[in-house]
Coordinates of C-alpha atoms in Angstrom, one line a residue:
M264 CA -6.6 7.0 -13.6
K265 CA -3.7 6.8 -15.9
K266 CA -2.7 10.1 -17.6
V267 CA -1.5 10.0 -21.2
G268 CA -0.4 12.7 -23.5
L269 CA -1.2 12.4 -27.2
L270 CA 1.1 14.0 -29.7
G271 CA -0.2 13.8 -33.3
G272 CA 1.4 14.9 -36.5
T273 CA 2.8 13.8 -39.9
F274 CA 6.2 13.3 -38.4
D275 CA 7.7 13.8 -41.8
P276 CA 10.3 13.4 -40.3
P277 CA 10.1 13.5 -36.5
H278 CA 12.7 15.8 -35.0
I279 CA 14.1 17.0 -31.7
G280 CA 11.4 19.6 -31.3
H281 CA 8.8 16.9 -31.2
L282 CA 10.7 15.0 -28.5
V283 CA 11.4 18.1 -26.4
I284 CA 7.8 19.1 -26.4
A285 CA 6.6 15.6 -25.5
E286 CA 9.1 15.4 -22.7
E287 CA 8.3 18.8 -21.3
V288 CA 4.5 18.1 -21.3
Y289 CA 5.2 14.7 -19.7
D290 CA 7.3 16.3 -17.0
Q291 CA 5.2 19.4 -16.3
L292 CA 1.9 17.7 -16.2
Q293 CA 3.3 14.6 -14.4
L294 CA 1.8 12.2 -17.0
D295 CA 2.4 8.5 -17.1
E296 CA 3.1 8.2 -20.8
I297 CA 3.2 10.1 -24.1
W298 CA 1.7 8.4 -27.2
F299 CA 2.9 9.6 -30.6
I300 CA 0.2 9.3 -33.3
P301 CA 1.4 9.6 -36.9
S302 CA -1.5 10.8 -39.0
N303 CA -2.5 9.1 -42.2
E304 CA -3.8 12.1 -44.1
P305 CA -4.2 15.3 -42.0
P306 CA -7.2 17.3 -43.1
H307 CA -5.4 20.6 -42.9
K308 CA -2.3 19.7 -44.9
D309 CA -1.4 18.2 -48.2
K310 CA -0.7 14.5 -48.0
A311 CA 2.6 13.6 -46.3
M312 CA 5.5 13.3 -48.7
I313 CA 6.8 10.0 -47.3
E314 CA 4.7 6.8 -47.0
S315 CA 3.3 6.0 -43.6
N316 CA 5.4 2.9 -43.1
Y317 CA 8.6 5.0 -43.2
R318 CA 7.1 7.7 -41.0
V319 CA 6.1 5.0 -38.5
A320 CA 9.6 3.6 -38.6
M321 CA 11.1 7.0 -38.0
V322 CA 8.8 7.6 -35.0
E323 CA 9.7 4.2 -33.6
A324 CA 13.4 5.0 -34.0
A325 CA 13.0 8.4 -32.4
I326 CA 11.3 7.2 -29.3
A327 CA 13.0 3.8 -28.8
E328 CA 15.2 4.8 -25.9
N329 CA 12.5 6.6 -23.9
D330 CA 10.5 4.2 -21.6
H331 CA 7.5 6.5 -21.4
F332 CA 7.1 7.3 -25.1
F333 CA 5.0 5.0 -27.2
L334 CA 3.7 4.7 -30.8
E335 CA -0.1 4.6 -31.3
R336 CA -1.0 3.5 -34.9
F337 CA -4.7 4.2 -34.8
E338 CA -4.7 6.8 -37.6
I339 CA -2.3 4.9 -39.8
D340 CA -4.2 1.7 -39.5
R341 CA -7.6 3.3 -40.0
E342 CA -6.4 5.0 -43.2
G343 CA -8.2 7.9 -44.9
K344 CA -8.3 11.5 -43.5
S345 CA -7.2 11.7 -39.8
Y346 CA -9.8 13.7 -37.8
T347 CA -9.0 14.3 -34.2
I348 CA -12.6 13.6 -33.1
D349 CA -12.4 10.1 -34.6
T350 CA -9.1 9.3 -32.9
I351 CA -10.2 10.7 -29.5
D352 CA -13.5 8.9 -29.7
A353 CA -11.8 5.6 -30.5
L354 CA -9.1 5.9 -27.8
T355 CA -11.5 7.0 -25.1
T356 CA -13.8 4.1 -25.9
K357 CA -11.0 1.6 -26.0
H358 CA -9.3 3.0 -22.8
P359 CA -12.0 4.3 -20.4
D360 CA -9.4 4.1 -17.6
I361 CA -7.1 6.8 -19.2
T362 CA -7.4 10.6 -19.0
F363 CA -6.0 11.9 -22.3
Y364 CA -4.2 15.2 -22.9
F365 CA -4.0 16.3 -26.5
I366 CA -0.9 18.3 -27.2
I367 CA -1.0 21.0 -29.8
G368 CA 1.3 23.8 -30.9
A369 CA 0.4 27.5 -30.3
D370 CA -0.4 27.8 -34.0
M371 CA -3.1 25.1 -33.7
V372 CA -4.6 26.9 -30.6
E373 CA -5.6 29.8 -32.9
Y374 CA -7.0 27.4 -35.4
L375 CA -9.2 25.5 -32.9
P376 CA -12.5 27.2 -33.8
K377 CA -12.1 25.6 -37.3
W378 CA -11.5 22.1 -36.1
D379 CA -14.1 19.5 -37.0
Q380 CA -16.6 19.1 -34.1
I381 CA -14.5 21.1 -31.7
D382 CA -17.3 21.7 -29.2
E383 CA -17.6 17.9 -28.7
L384 CA -13.8 17.4 -28.7
V385 CA -13.2 19.8 -25.8
N386 CA -15.6 17.7 -23.7
M387 CA -13.7 14.5 -24.5
V388 CA -10.1 15.4 -24.1
Q389 CA -8.0 18.0 -22.2
F390 CA -6.1 20.2 -24.7
V391 CA -2.5 21.2 -23.9
G392 CA -1.2 24.2 -25.8
V393 CA 2.6 24.5 -26.2
K394 CA 3.6 28.2 -26.1
R395 CA 5.6 29.8 -28.9
P396 CA 6.6 33.5 -28.8
E397 CA 5.0 34.5 -32.1
F398 CA 1.5 33.1 -31.2
D399 CA -1.0 34.1 -28.6
L400 CA -2.5 31.2 -26.6
K401 CA -5.7 32.9 -25.8
S402 CA -8.7 30.8 -26.5
D403 CA -12.4 30.4 -25.7
Y404 CA -11.7 26.7 -25.2
P405 CA -10.3 25.2 -22.0
I406 CA -6.6 24.7 -22.6
I407 CA -3.7 24.0 -20.3
T408 CA -0.6 26.0 -21.4
I409 CA 2.9 24.7 -21.2
D410 CA 6.2 26.6 -21.6
T411 CA 8.8 24.7 -23.5
P412 CA 12.3 25.7 -24.6
E413 CA 12.1 27.4 -28.0
I414 CA 13.7 25.1 -30.6
D415 CA 13.5 26.6 -34.1
V416 CA 13.4 23.3 -36.1
S417 CA 10.7 21.9 -38.4
S418 CA 10.2 18.9 -40.6
T419 CA 10.0 21.2 -43.6
M420 CA 13.4 22.6 -42.8
I421 CA 14.9 19.2 -42.3
R422 CA 13.6 18.0 -45.7
Q423 CA 15.0 21.1 -47.3
R424 CA 18.4 20.6 -45.7
I425 CA 18.5 17.0 -47.0
K426 CA 17.5 18.2 -50.5
Q427 CA 20.4 20.7 -50.3
E428 CA 22.7 17.9 -49.1
R429 CA 23.3 19.7 -45.8
T430 CA 23.7 18.0 -42.5
I431 CA 20.8 17.1 -40.3
A432 CA 23.0 16.1 -37.4
Y433 CA 21.4 17.0 -34.0
Y434 CA 18.2 18.1 -35.7
V435 CA 16.9 14.5 -35.6
P436 CA 18.0 11.6 -33.4
D437 CA 20.7 9.5 -34.9
A438 CA 18.3 6.6 -35.1
V439 CA 16.0 8.7 -37.3
K440 CA 18.9 9.8 -39.4
R441 CA 19.8 6.1 -40.0
V442 CA 16.2 5.3 -41.2
I443 CA 16.3 8.3 -43.6
K444 CA 19.7 7.2 -45.0
E445 CA 18.9 3.5 -45.2
H446 CA 15.8 4.1 -47.2
H447 CA 17.1 7.2 -49.1
L448 CA 14.1 9.2 -47.8
Y449 CA 13.8 12.8 -49.1
G450 CA 16.5 12.1 -51.6
E451 CA 19.1 11.5 -48.8
T452 CA 22.5 10.7 -50.4
R453 CA 25.1 11.9 -47.8
S454 CA 26.5 10.2 -44.8
S455 CA 26.0 13.0 -42.3

């Protein structure tokens, strides 16, 4: 069976941390592909600041040069709140020949008991927790843990840097930077 990692998020914007995590999980678990799944409305966050079409364009730009990274539009096309149970149910029904690995950060591992229908979810998909020093990856749920290089970058930080007219060079791929600049996302006005 094909093995596919799923990396969900608002990707508002996608950054090098997302790409490093995806590549490390791909490599360490010897997966066939990684699918990036931009959420429409995550239930645990306020609505994303940037419209979904721009977030999709940024993800496409970020992953364009990697032949094992793909965009999965299920949550964007479905609209409404993005619950993992709905996404996994739809993907496993559509792709019964694929074993899915759902990638989450260490902060989400601690939050798992609060996830909608978590007991059903853990029987549908293999969770992969990405270690971070400030979080404990102990869980009552079956989770594969992966060590990744620590990259202290976040979408919030990138949005703040843009607002402050500071450079985002090397925080996001150049292709993402071009999408941000071309569409003046986050108030982008500089050329860096």
